[in-house]
PDB file of C-alpha atoms and ligand atoms in Angstrom:
ATOM      1  CA  MET A 186       1.854   0.527  28.698  1.00  0.00           C
ATOM      2  CA  ARG A 187      -0.678  -0.097  25.952  1.00  0.00           C
ATOM      3  CA  HIS A 188      -0.444  -2.967  23.500  1.00  0.00           C
ATOM      4  CA  LEU A 189      -2.773  -3.995  20.665  1.00  0.00           C
ATOM      5  CA  ILE A 190      -3.076  -7.772  20.695  1.00  0.00           C
ATOM      6  CA  ASP A 191      -6.839  -8.331  20.261  1.00  0.00           C
ATOM      7  CA  PRO A 192      -9.310  -5.885  18.706  1.00  0.00           C
ATOM      8  CA  THR A 193     -11.093  -5.773  22.069  1.00  0.00           C
ATOM      9  CA  ASP A 194      -7.971  -4.221  23.652  1.00  0.00           C
ATOM     10  CA  LEU A 195      -9.306  -0.908  22.287  1.00  0.00           C
ATOM     11  CA  SER A 196     -12.611   0.556  23.438  1.00  0.00           C
ATOM     12  CA  LEU A 197     -15.091   1.710  20.815  1.00  0.00           C
ATOM     13  CA  GLN A 198     -14.198   5.284  21.766  1.00  0.00           C
ATOM     14  CA  GLU A 199     -10.458   4.605  21.278  1.00  0.00           C
ATOM     15  CA  ILE A 200     -11.141   3.019  17.884  1.00  0.00           C
ATOM     16  CA  ASP A 201     -13.170   6.009  16.817  1.00  0.00           C
ATOM     17  CA  GLU A 202     -10.348   8.289  18.019  1.00  0.00           C
ATOM     18  CA  ILE A 203      -7.794   6.307  15.954  1.00  0.00           C
ATOM     19  CA  LEU A 204     -10.034   6.492  12.878  1.00  0.00           C
ATOM     20  CA  ASP A 205     -10.524  10.232  13.391  1.00  0.00           C
ATOM     21  CA  LEU A 206      -6.771  10.694  13.787  1.00  0.00           C
ATOM     22  CA  ALA A 207      -6.130   8.669  10.610  1.00  0.00           C
ATOM     23  CA  GLU A 208      -8.589  10.919   8.775  1.00  0.00           C
ATOM     24  CA  ASP A 209      -6.781  13.994  10.086  1.00  0.00           C
ATOM     25  CA  ILE A 210      -3.462  12.526   8.893  1.00  0.00           C
ATOM     26  CA  ILE A 211      -4.988  11.979   5.431  1.00  0.00           C
ATOM     27  CA  GLN A 212      -6.086  15.641   5.361  1.00  0.00           C
ATOM     28  CA  HIS A 213      -2.911  17.167   6.915  1.00  0.00           C
ATOM     29  CA  ARG A 214       0.012  14.829   6.269  1.00  0.00           C
ATOM     30  CA  GLU A 215       2.658  17.565   6.723  1.00  0.00           C
ATOM     31  CA  LYS A 216       1.475  18.186  10.287  1.00  0.00           C
ATOM     32  CA  TYR A 217       2.640  14.709  11.311  1.00  0.00           C
ATOM     33  CA  ALA A 218       5.912  14.519   9.301  1.00  0.00           C
ATOM     34  CA  GLU A 219       8.115  14.676  12.390  1.00  0.00           C
ATOM     35  CA  ALA A 220       5.725  13.342  15.033  1.00  0.00           C
ATOM     36  CA  CYS A 221       7.882  10.223  15.613  1.00  0.00           C
ATOM     37  CA  LYS A 222      11.283  11.820  15.053  1.00  0.00           C
ATOM     38  CA  GLY A 223      13.865   9.827  17.035  1.00  0.00           C
ATOM     39  CA  LYS A 224      11.526   6.819  17.496  1.00  0.00           C
ATOM     40  CA  LYS A 225      12.181   3.332  16.141  1.00  0.00           C
ATOM     41  CA  LEU A 226       9.719   0.705  15.020  1.00  0.00           C
ATOM     42  CA  ALA A 227      10.852  -2.958  15.052  1.00  0.00           C
ATOM     43  CA  THR A 228       8.935  -5.219  12.620  1.00  0.00           C
ATOM     44  CA  LEU A 229       9.345  -8.813  13.753  1.00  0.00           C
ATOM     45  CA  PHE A 230       7.746 -10.939  11.044  1.00  0.00           C
ATOM     46  CA  TYR A 231       7.970 -14.723  11.487  1.00  0.00           C
ATOM     47  CA  GLU A 232       5.497 -15.195   8.655  1.00  0.00           C
ATOM     48  CA  PRO A 233       5.377 -13.727   5.108  1.00  0.00           C
ATOM     49  CA  SER A 234       3.783 -10.360   4.536  1.00  0.00           C
ATOM     50  CA  THR A 235       3.770  -7.585   1.962  1.00  0.00           C
ATOM     51  CA  ARG A 236       1.132  -5.057   3.033  1.00  0.00           C
ATOM     52  CA  THR A 237       1.276  -5.263   6.799  1.00  0.00           C
ATOM     53  CA  ARG A 238       5.039  -5.078   7.218  1.00  0.00           C
ATOM     54  CA  LEU A 239       5.632  -2.527   4.505  1.00  0.00           C
ATOM     55  CA  SER A 240       2.716  -0.318   5.560  1.00  0.00           C
ATOM     56  CA  PHE A 241       3.976  -0.322   9.167  1.00  0.00           C
ATOM     57  CA  GLU A 242       7.430   0.609   7.912  1.00  0.00           C
ATOM     58  CA  ALA A 243       6.088   3.275   5.516  1.00  0.00           C
ATOM     59  CA  ALA A 244       3.909   4.616   8.335  1.00  0.00           C
ATOM     60  CA  MET A 245       6.826   5.044  10.704  1.00  0.00           C
ATOM     61  CA  LEU A 246       9.003   6.612   8.002  1.00  0.00           C
ATOM     62  CA  GLU A 247       6.196   9.059   7.102  1.00  0.00           C
ATOM     63  CA  LEU A 248       6.059  10.013  10.798  1.00  0.00           C
ATOM     64  CA  GLY A 249       9.767  10.891  10.740  1.00  0.00           C
ATOM     65  CA  GLY A 250      10.921   7.786  12.639  1.00  0.00           C
ATOM     66  CA  SER A 251      13.113   4.838  11.692  1.00  0.00           C
ATOM     67  CA  VAL A 252      12.587   1.092  11.266  1.00  0.00           C
ATOM     68  CA  LEU A 253      14.510  -2.097  11.936  1.00  0.00           C
ATOM     69  CA  GLY A 254      13.555  -5.758  12.039  1.00  0.00           C
ATOM     70  CA  PHE A 255      13.361  -9.036  10.138  1.00  0.00           C
ATOM     71  CA  SER A 256      10.976 -10.378   7.530  1.00  0.00           C
ATOM     72  CA  SER A 257      11.243 -14.101   8.225  1.00  0.00           C
ATOM     73  CA  ALA A 258      12.014 -16.349  11.172  1.00  0.00           C
ATOM     74  CA  ASP A 259      14.948 -17.770   9.229  1.00  0.00           C
ATOM     75  CA  ALA A 260      16.563 -14.362   9.215  1.00  0.00           C
ATOM     76  CA  SER A 261      16.490 -14.127  13.035  1.00  0.00           C
ATOM     77  CA  SER A 262      17.839 -16.151  15.945  1.00  0.00           C
ATOM     78  CA  ALA A 263      14.464 -17.942  16.051  1.00  0.00           C
ATOM     79  CA  ALA A 264      16.218 -20.265  13.562  1.00  0.00           C
ATOM     80  CA  LYS A 265      18.638 -21.148  16.383  1.00  0.00           C
ATOM     81  CA  GLY A 266      15.797 -21.834  18.801  1.00  0.00           C
ATOM     82  CA  GLU A 267      15.410 -18.453  20.537  1.00  0.00           C
ATOM     83  CA  SER A 268      12.006 -17.986  22.187  1.00  0.00           C
ATOM     84  CA  VAL A 269       9.613 -15.176  21.233  1.00  0.00           C
ATOM     85  CA  ALA A 270       9.922 -13.824  24.773  1.00  0.00           C
ATOM     86  CA  ASP A 271      13.725 -13.557  24.570  1.00  0.00           C
ATOM     87  CA  THR A 272      13.644 -12.027  21.103  1.00  0.00           C
ATOM     88  CA  ALA A 273      11.084  -9.440  22.202  1.00  0.00           C
ATOM     89  CA  ARG A 274      13.028  -8.637  25.328  1.00  0.00           C
ATOM     90  CA  THR A 275      16.173  -8.129  23.231  1.00  0.00           C
ATOM     91  CA  VAL A 276      14.487  -5.966  20.609  1.00  0.00           C
ATOM     92  CA  SER A 277      12.907  -3.796  23.302  1.00  0.00           C
ATOM     93  CA  LYS A 278      16.459  -2.589  24.078  1.00  0.00           C
ATOM     94  CA  TYR A 279      16.789  -1.270  20.509  1.00  0.00           C
ATOM     95  CA  ALA A 280      13.303  -0.044  19.564  1.00  0.00           C
ATOM     96  CA  ASP A 281      10.396   2.021  20.934  1.00  0.00           C
ATOM     97  CA  ILE A 282       7.511  -0.053  19.528  1.00  0.00           C
ATOM     98  CA  ILE A 283       7.158  -3.571  18.058  1.00  0.00           C
ATOM     99  CA  ALA A 284       4.899  -4.909  15.322  1.00  0.00           C
ATOM    100  CA  MET A 285       4.919  -8.722  15.314  1.00  0.00           C
ATOM    101  CA  ARG A 286       3.469 -11.316  12.981  1.00  0.00           C
ATOM    102  CA  HIS A 287       3.733 -14.950  13.961  1.00  0.00           C
ATOM    103  CA  PRO A 288       2.139 -18.207  12.763  1.00  0.00           C
ATOM    104  CA  LYS A 289       1.424 -19.267  16.372  1.00  0.00           C
ATOM    105  CA  GLU A 290      -1.699 -17.877  18.007  1.00  0.00           C
ATOM    106  CA  GLY A 291      -0.784 -15.922  21.123  1.00  0.00           C
ATOM    107  CA  ALA A 292       2.873 -15.223  20.211  1.00  0.00           C
ATOM    108  CA  PRO A 293       2.435 -11.386  20.194  1.00  0.00           C
ATOM    109  CA  LEU A 294       0.670 -11.679  23.561  1.00  0.00           C
ATOM    110  CA  VAL A 295       3.677 -13.564  24.973  1.00  0.00           C
ATOM    111  CA  ALA A 296       5.979 -10.864  23.597  1.00  0.00           C
ATOM    112  CA  SER A 297       3.880  -8.113  25.192  1.00  0.00           C
ATOM    113  CA  GLN A 298       4.244  -9.781  28.588  1.00  0.00           C
ATOM    114  CA  HIS A 299       8.034  -9.533  28.485  1.00  0.00           C
ATOM    115  CA  VAL A 300       8.687  -5.951  27.333  1.00  0.00           C
ATOM    116  CA  ASN A 301       8.042  -2.412  28.460  1.00  0.00           C
ATOM    117  CA  ILE A 302       7.324  -0.989  25.006  1.00  0.00           C
ATOM    118  CA  PRO A 303       4.049  -1.284  23.030  1.00  0.00           C
ATOM    119  CA  VAL A 304       3.570  -4.481  21.033  1.00  0.00           C
ATOM    120  CA  ILE A 305       1.172  -4.578  18.109  1.00  0.00           C
ATOM    121  CA  ASN A 306      -0.180  -7.899  16.848  1.00  0.00           C
ATOM    122  CA  ALA A 307       0.342  -7.847  13.067  1.00  0.00           C
ATOM    123  CA  GLY A 308      -1.424 -11.223  12.709  1.00  0.00           C
ATOM    124  CA  ASP A 309      -1.132 -14.348  14.858  1.00  0.00           C
ATOM    125  CA  GLY A 310      -1.971 -17.638  13.174  1.00  0.00           C
ATOM    126  CA  GLY A 311      -5.655 -17.943  12.303  1.00  0.00           C
ATOM    127  CA  HIS A 312      -6.562 -15.912  15.391  1.00  0.00           C
ATOM    128  CA  ASN A 313      -6.533 -12.127  15.047  1.00  0.00           C
ATOM    129  CA  HIS A 314      -5.252  -9.337  12.833  1.00  0.00           C
ATOM    130  CA  PRO A 315      -6.389  -6.199  14.642  1.00  0.00           C
ATOM    131  CA  THR A 316      -4.576  -3.620  12.475  1.00  0.00           C
ATOM    132  CA  GLN A 317      -6.267  -5.129   9.411  1.00  0.00           C
ATOM    133  CA  THR A 318      -9.527  -4.576  11.265  1.00  0.00           C
ATOM    134  CA  LEU A 319      -8.652  -0.930  11.824  1.00  0.00           C
ATOM    135  CA  THR A 320      -7.764  -0.735   8.114  1.00  0.00           C
ATOM    136  CA  ASP A 321     -11.101  -2.282   7.163  1.00  0.00           C
ATOM    137  CA  LEU A 322     -13.042   0.055   9.444  1.00  0.00           C
ATOM    138  CA  LEU A 323     -11.298   3.128   8.006  1.00  0.00           C
ATOM    139  CA  THR A 324     -11.946   1.881   4.489  1.00  0.00           C
ATOM    140  CA  ILE A 325     -15.656   1.367   5.194  1.00  0.00           C
ATOM    141  CA  LYS A 326     -15.896   4.750   6.935  1.00  0.00           C
ATOM    142  CA  GLN A 327     -14.123   6.559   4.110  1.00  0.00           C
ATOM    143  CA  THR A 328     -15.947   4.848   1.266  1.00  0.00           C
ATOM    144  CA  LYS A 329     -19.450   4.368   2.730  1.00  0.00           C
ATOM    145  CA  GLY A 330     -19.436   7.363   5.075  1.00  0.00           C
ATOM    146  CA  ARG A 331     -20.646   5.295   8.054  1.00  0.00           C
ATOM    147  CA  LEU A 332     -19.969   2.279  10.215  1.00  0.00           C
ATOM    148  CA  ASN A 333     -23.588   1.576  11.155  1.00  0.00           C
ATOM    149  CA  ASN A 334     -26.709   0.519   9.270  1.00  0.00           C
ATOM    150  CA  LEU A 335     -24.864  -1.895   7.022  1.00  0.00           C
ATOM    151  CA  THR A 336     -25.445  -5.345   5.578  1.00  0.00           C
ATOM    152  CA  VAL A 337     -21.989  -6.875   5.350  1.00  0.00           C
ATOM    153  CA  GLY A 338     -21.252 -10.019   3.372  1.00  0.00           C
ATOM    154  CA  PHE A 339     -18.121 -12.041   4.100  1.00  0.00           C
ATOM    155  CA  CYS A 340     -17.221 -14.510   1.347  1.00  0.00           C
ATOM    156  CA  GLY A 341     -14.695 -17.331   1.078  1.00  0.00           C
ATOM    157  CA  ASP A 342     -12.576 -18.875   3.807  1.00  0.00           C
ATOM    158  CA  LEU A 343     -14.369 -17.717   6.942  1.00  0.00           C
ATOM    159  CA  LYS A 344     -12.838 -20.444   9.051  1.00  0.00           C
ATOM    160  CA  PHE A 345      -9.150 -19.623   8.772  1.00  0.00           C
ATOM    161  CA  GLY A 346      -9.511 -15.960   7.705  1.00  0.00           C
ATOM    162  CA  ARG A 347      -8.337 -14.116  10.819  1.00  0.00           C
ATOM    163  CA  THR A 348      -9.244 -10.744   9.306  1.00  0.00           C
ATOM    164  CA  VAL A 349     -12.854 -11.925   9.089  1.00  0.00           C
ATOM    165  CA  HIS A 350     -12.931 -12.942  12.767  1.00  0.00           C
ATOM    166  CA  SER A 351     -11.516  -9.602  13.922  1.00  0.00           C
ATOM    167  CA  LEU A 352     -13.826  -7.554  11.700  1.00  0.00           C
ATOM    168  CA  ILE A 353     -16.966  -9.440  12.739  1.00  0.00           C
ATOM    169  CA  LYS A 354     -16.103  -8.810  16.372  1.00  0.00           C
ATOM    170  CA  GLN A 355     -15.531  -5.104  15.799  1.00  0.00           C
ATOM    171  CA  LEU A 356     -18.427  -4.315  13.445  1.00  0.00           C
ATOM    172  CA  SER A 357     -20.716  -6.025  15.963  1.00  0.00           C
ATOM    173  CA  CYS A 358     -20.116  -3.027  18.242  1.00  0.00           C
ATOM    174  CA  TYR A 359     -21.846  -0.657  15.800  1.00  0.00           C
ATOM    175  CA  GLU A 360     -25.600  -0.165  15.432  1.00  0.00           C
ATOM    176  CA  ASN A 361     -27.829  -2.029  13.026  1.00  0.00           C
ATOM    177  CA  ILE A 362     -25.235  -4.347  11.473  1.00  0.00           C
ATOM    178  CA  ARG A 363     -26.349  -7.520   9.736  1.00  0.00           C
ATOM    179  CA  PHE A 364     -24.001 -10.225   8.409  1.00  0.00           C
ATOM    180  CA  ILE A 365     -24.388 -12.630   5.501  1.00  0.00           C
ATOM    181  CA  LEU A 366     -21.685 -15.279   5.806  1.00  0.00           C
ATOM    182  CA  ILE A 367     -20.973 -16.921   2.414  1.00  0.00           C
ATOM    183  CA  SER A 368     -18.738 -19.986   2.546  1.00  0.00           C
ATOM    184  CA  PRO A 369     -18.556 -23.715   1.864  1.00  0.00           C
ATOM    185  CA  GLN A 370     -19.757 -25.802   4.853  1.00  0.00           C
ATOM    186  CA  GLU A 371     -16.140 -26.723   5.663  1.00  0.00           C
ATOM    187  CA  LEU A 372     -15.007 -23.088   5.875  1.00  0.00           C
ATOM    188  CA  GLN A 373     -17.742 -21.540   7.992  1.00  0.00           C
ATOM    189  CA  VAL A 374     -17.091 -19.003  10.698  1.00  0.00           C
ATOM    190  CA  PRO A 375     -15.881 -20.850  13.839  1.00  0.00           C
ATOM    191  CA  ASP A 376     -18.497 -21.594  16.490  1.00  0.00           C
ATOM    192  CA  TYR A 377     -16.722 -19.459  19.077  1.00  0.00           C
ATOM    193  CA  ILE A 378     -17.235 -16.309  16.948  1.00  0.00           C
ATOM    194  CA  LYS A 379     -20.923 -17.151  16.564  1.00  0.00           C
ATOM    195  CA  GLU A 380     -21.416 -17.957  20.212  1.00  0.00           C
ATOM    196  CA  GLU A 381     -19.270 -15.274  21.820  1.00  0.00           C
ATOM    197  CA  THR A 382     -20.124 -12.429  19.447  1.00  0.00           C
ATOM    198  CA  LEU A 383     -23.082 -12.929  17.124  1.00  0.00           C
ATOM    199  CA  LEU A 384     -25.440 -14.905  19.328  1.00  0.00           C
ATOM    200  CA  LYS A 385     -24.370 -13.189  22.561  1.00  0.00           C
ATOM    201  CA  LYS A 386     -24.972  -9.728  21.098  1.00  0.00           C
ATOM    202  CA  ASN A 387     -28.082 -10.717  19.152  1.00  0.00           C
ATOM    203  CA  ILE A 388     -26.525  -9.679  15.846  1.00  0.00           C
ATOM    204  CA  PRO A 389     -28.613 -10.842  12.880  1.00  0.00           C
ATOM    205  CA  PHE A 390     -26.683 -13.194  10.574  1.00  0.00           C
ATOM    206  CA  GLU A 391     -27.296 -15.906   8.059  1.00  0.00           C
ATOM    207  CA  GLU A 392     -24.956 -18.567   6.634  1.00  0.00           C
ATOM    208  CA  VAL A 393     -25.277 -19.400   2.932  1.00  0.00           C
ATOM    209  CA  THR A 394     -23.164 -21.359   0.434  1.00  0.00           C
ATOM    210  CA  GLU A 395     -23.893 -19.274  -2.718  1.00  0.00           C
ATOM    211  CA  MET A 396     -23.022 -15.672  -3.427  1.00  0.00           C
ATOM    212  CA  GLU A 397     -25.367 -14.773  -6.295  1.00  0.00           C
ATOM    213  CA  PRO A 398     -28.728 -15.060  -4.438  1.00  0.00           C
ATOM    214  CA  VAL A 399     -27.585 -12.611  -1.703  1.00  0.00           C
ATOM    215  CA  ILE A 400     -25.264 -10.175  -3.479  1.00  0.00           C
ATOM    216  CA  GLY A 401     -28.069  -7.681  -4.113  1.00  0.00           C
ATOM    217  CA  GLN A 402     -28.632  -7.203  -0.361  1.00  0.00           C
ATOM    218  CA  LEU A 403     -25.077  -6.180   0.449  1.00  0.00           C
ATOM    219  CA  ASP A 404     -23.631  -2.771   1.295  1.00  0.00           C
ATOM    220  CA  ILE A 405     -20.147  -4.270   1.812  1.00  0.00           C
ATOM    221  CA  LEU A 406     -18.761  -7.448   0.234  1.00  0.00           C
ATOM    222  CA  TYR A 407     -15.611  -8.614   1.991  1.00  0.00           C
ATOM    223  CA  MET A 408     -13.877 -11.204  -0.188  1.00  0.00           C
ATOM    224  CA  THR A 409     -11.199 -13.506   1.248  1.00  0.00           C
ATOM    225  CA  ARG A 410      -8.629 -15.942  -0.051  1.00  0.00           C
ATOM    226  CA  VAL A 411      -8.749 -19.598   0.864  1.00  0.00           C
ATOM    227  CA  GLN A 412      -5.810 -19.854   3.267  1.00  0.00           C
ATOM    228  CA  ARG A 413      -3.663 -22.618   1.821  1.00  0.00           C
ATOM    229  CA  GLU A 414      -1.047 -22.333   4.610  1.00  0.00           C
ATOM    230  CA  ARG A 415      -3.628 -23.277   7.292  1.00  0.00           C
ATOM    231  CA  PHE A 416      -4.932 -26.460   5.579  1.00  0.00           C
ATOM    232  CA  PHE A 417      -3.717 -29.844   6.828  1.00  0.00           C
ATOM    233  CA  ASN A 418      -4.693 -31.535   3.561  1.00  0.00           C
ATOM    234  CA  GLU A 419      -3.673 -30.201   0.102  1.00  0.00           C
ATOM    235  CA  ALA A 420      -6.542 -32.084  -1.608  1.00  0.00           C
ATOM    236  CA  ASP A 421      -9.103 -30.196   0.497  1.00  0.00           C
ATOM    237  CA  TYR A 422      -7.409 -26.885  -0.430  1.00  0.00           C
ATOM    238  CA  ILE A 423      -7.532 -27.691  -4.132  1.00  0.00           C
ATOM    239  CA  ARG A 424     -11.171 -28.745  -3.915  1.00  0.00           C
ATOM    240  CA  LEU A 425     -12.208 -25.519  -2.135  1.00  0.00           C
ATOM    241  CA  LYS A 426      -9.868 -22.842  -3.421  1.00  0.00           C
ATOM    242  CA  ASP A 427     -11.941 -21.669  -6.407  1.00  0.00           C
ATOM    243  CA  THR A 428     -15.401 -21.963  -4.853  1.00  0.00           C
ATOM    244  CA  TYR A 429     -16.077 -18.228  -5.292  1.00  0.00           C
ATOM    245  CA  ILE A 430     -14.631 -16.156  -8.055  1.00  0.00           C
ATOM    246  CA  LEU A 431     -16.143 -12.688  -8.138  1.00  0.00           C
ATOM    247  CA  ASN A 432     -16.462 -11.305 -11.698  1.00  0.00           C
ATOM    248  CA  LEU A 433     -18.481  -8.565 -13.393  1.00  0.00           C
ATOM    249  CA  ALA A 434     -21.298 -10.994 -14.288  1.00  0.00           C
ATOM    250  CA  LYS A 435     -21.808 -11.844 -10.616  1.00  0.00           C
ATOM    251  CA  LEU A 436     -21.907  -8.133  -9.791  1.00  0.00           C
ATOM    252  CA  ALA A 437     -24.808  -7.543 -12.196  1.00  0.00           C
ATOM    253  CA  ASN A 438     -27.381  -7.593  -9.378  1.00  0.00           C
ATOM    254  CA  ALA A 439     -25.228  -5.834  -6.790  1.00  0.00           C
ATOM    255  CA  LYS A 440     -26.099  -2.364  -5.469  1.00  0.00           C
ATOM    256  CA  PRO A 441     -24.472   0.499  -7.360  1.00  0.00           C
ATOM    257  CA  ASP A 442     -22.964   1.770  -4.087  1.00  0.00           C
ATOM    258  CA  LEU A 443     -21.688  -1.639  -2.931  1.00  0.00           C
ATOM    259  CA  LYS A 444     -18.068  -1.513  -1.732  1.00  0.00           C
ATOM    260  CA  ILE A 445     -15.873  -4.547  -2.368  1.00  0.00           C
ATOM    261  CA  LEU A 446     -13.084  -5.082   0.129  1.00  0.00           C
ATOM    262  CA  HIS A 447     -10.331  -7.716   0.299  1.00  0.00           C
ATOM    263  CA  PRO A 448      -7.484  -7.778   2.798  1.00  0.00           C
ATOM    264  CA  LEU A 449      -5.241  -9.086  -0.007  1.00  0.00           C
ATOM    265  CA  PRO A 450      -3.243 -10.932  -1.189  1.00  0.00           C
ATOM    266  CA  ARG A 451      -5.703 -12.098  -3.819  1.00  0.00           C
ATOM    267  CA  VAL A 452      -5.245 -15.442  -5.532  1.00  0.00           C
ATOM    268  CA  ASN A 453      -8.191 -16.260  -7.849  1.00  0.00           C
ATOM    269  CA  GLU A 454     -11.179 -15.074  -5.858  1.00  0.00           C
ATOM    270  CA  ILE A 455     -11.619 -11.736  -7.636  1.00  0.00           C
ATOM    271  CA  ALA A 456     -11.222 -11.586 -11.404  1.00  0.00           C
ATOM    272  CA  THR A 457      -8.916  -8.727 -12.451  1.00  0.00           C
ATOM    273  CA  GLU A 458     -11.765  -7.322 -14.584  1.00  0.00           C
ATOM    274  CA  VAL A 459     -13.394  -6.210 -11.311  1.00  0.00           C
ATOM    275  CA  ASP A 460     -10.411  -4.010 -10.388  1.00  0.00           C
ATOM    276  CA  SER A 461     -11.559  -1.120 -12.539  1.00  0.00           C
ATOM    277  CA  ASP A 462     -15.173  -1.258 -11.291  1.00  0.00           C
ATOM    278  CA  PRO A 463     -15.778   1.770  -9.044  1.00  0.00           C
ATOM    279  CA  ARG A 464     -17.160  -0.549  -6.368  1.00  0.00           C
ATOM    280  CA  ALA A 465     -13.778  -2.208  -5.953  1.00  0.00           C
ATOM    281  CA  VAL A 466     -11.905  -0.439  -3.141  1.00  0.00           C
ATOM    282  CA  TYR A 467      -9.335  -3.074  -2.174  1.00  0.00           C
ATOM    283  CA  PHE A 468      -6.346  -1.135  -3.437  1.00  0.00           C
ATOM    284  CA  ASP A 469      -7.587   2.027  -1.650  1.00  0.00           C
ATOM    285  CA  GLN A 470      -7.864  -0.218   1.420  1.00  0.00           C
ATOM    286  CA  VAL A 471      -4.120  -0.926   1.157  1.00  0.00           C
ATOM    287  CA  GLU A 472      -3.398   2.803   1.467  1.00  0.00           C
ATOM    288  CA  TYR A 473      -5.854   3.313   4.315  1.00  0.00           C
ATOM    289  CA  GLY A 474      -3.826   0.610   6.119  1.00  0.00           C
ATOM    290  CA  LYS A 475      -0.794   2.871   6.185  1.00  0.00           C
ATOM    291  CA  PHE A 476      -2.738   5.843   7.517  1.00  0.00           C
ATOM    292  CA  VAL A 477      -4.460   3.869  10.234  1.00  0.00           C
ATOM    293  CA  ARG A 478      -1.139   2.343  11.372  1.00  0.00           C
ATOM    294  CA  MET A 479       0.325   5.854  11.560  1.00  0.00           C
ATOM    295  CA  ALA A 480      -2.568   6.842  13.802  1.00  0.00           C
ATOM    296  CA  LEU A 481      -2.249   3.698  15.928  1.00  0.00           C
ATOM    297  CA  MET A 482       1.458   4.112  16.556  1.00  0.00           C
ATOM    298  CA  LEU A 483       0.995   7.761  17.484  1.00  0.00           C
ATOM    299  CA  LYS A 484      -1.686   6.756  20.012  1.00  0.00           C
ATOM    300  CA  LEU A 485       0.332   3.911  21.527  1.00  0.00           C
ATOM    301  CA  LEU A 486       3.408   6.106  21.807  1.00  0.00           C
ATOM    302  CA  GLY A 487       1.378   8.998  23.252  1.00  0.00           C
ATOM    303  CA  LEU A 488       2.552  11.274  20.430  1.00  0.00           C
ATOM    304  CA  GLU A 489      -0.756  12.184  18.730  1.00  0.00           C
ATOM    305  CA  ASN A 490      -0.351  15.811  19.730  1.00  0.00           C
ATOM    306  CA  ASN A 491       3.316  15.983  18.666  1.00  0.00           C
ATOM    307  CA  THR A 492       2.397  17.873  15.502  1.00  0.00           C
ATOM    308  CA  LYS A 493       3.901  20.798  13.638  1.00  0.00           C
TER     309      LYS A 493
HETATM  310  N1   CP B 869      -3.605  -8.060   4.478  1.00  0.00           N
HETATM  311  C1   CP B 869      -2.425  -8.596   4.845  1.00  0.00           C
HETATM  312  O1   CP B 869      -2.216  -8.970   6.024  1.00  0.00           O
HETATM  313  O2   CP B 869      -1.524  -8.677   3.853  1.00  0.00           O
HETATM  314  P1   CP B 869      -0.032  -9.224   4.027  1.00  0.00           P
HETATM  315  O3   CP B 869      -0.135 -10.686   4.378  1.00  0.00           O
HETATM  316  O4   CP B 869       0.638  -8.985   2.694  1.00  0.00           O
HETATM  317  O5   CP B 869       0.587  -8.465   5.139  1.00  0.00           O
END
């Protein structure tokens, strides 16, 4: 039984296979139209989501399967005090695969320990968001043509941004990657990511507080939202929320082939005038998320060869 709880649950080879499969799905969608016929995905979302939940559901529907689930804890028996383990055990009687988002770190891991169907972590607290990482990797591969030899800038809330933590870990597995980490002092990448990934693997990185002096060095600029829901103090959120607002003026010195990613939702951190710049790929990224989740579910269900 395979689950995806942490990005490191997949080997580099498996990740490359998932990305290759997603690219084959993009090229030959009709081949996969019935690959999950008769299968059911349960989306158990204890925390709000637009892209992740709906892309999982769209992915299963495009594979010919069905979906069930809930989109908030209040709409489930969690509101009556049911544990994650009991809910997962119950849902495993109705579905073939689970995608779970939960505000508590480790909740999808707990679910995976109580069921005999694959569980996919669709975001747990400030910890990990491995399917966003797969989405980001596919977006970079599709738009830059490679996953190595890149200078990658992460900008914004690098402390609470779980997509940042997952992507740093994963990109660190590819050759000749360098990171520029742009954030206020209070929102720097946590020490454990630096110690366990960057320093341990000797990955070059620098931490800066301003975007403009470094933007010209970047191949990828990964913007993030300041995560209001993870702050203990509203005053700190208000002070920090608009630290970086990417606009066309700030892109003046950026490379012409820079790619701008954002896991979305956006609040203020990218001006809408940037949306029509060819370097902005964050809405393409949304669609790549659906394709990569199709590929992931096929792999976890062992159905990748169940094609027309
Ligand atoms: N990127 C992402 O996780 O978006 P949602 O919160 O809308 O799922």
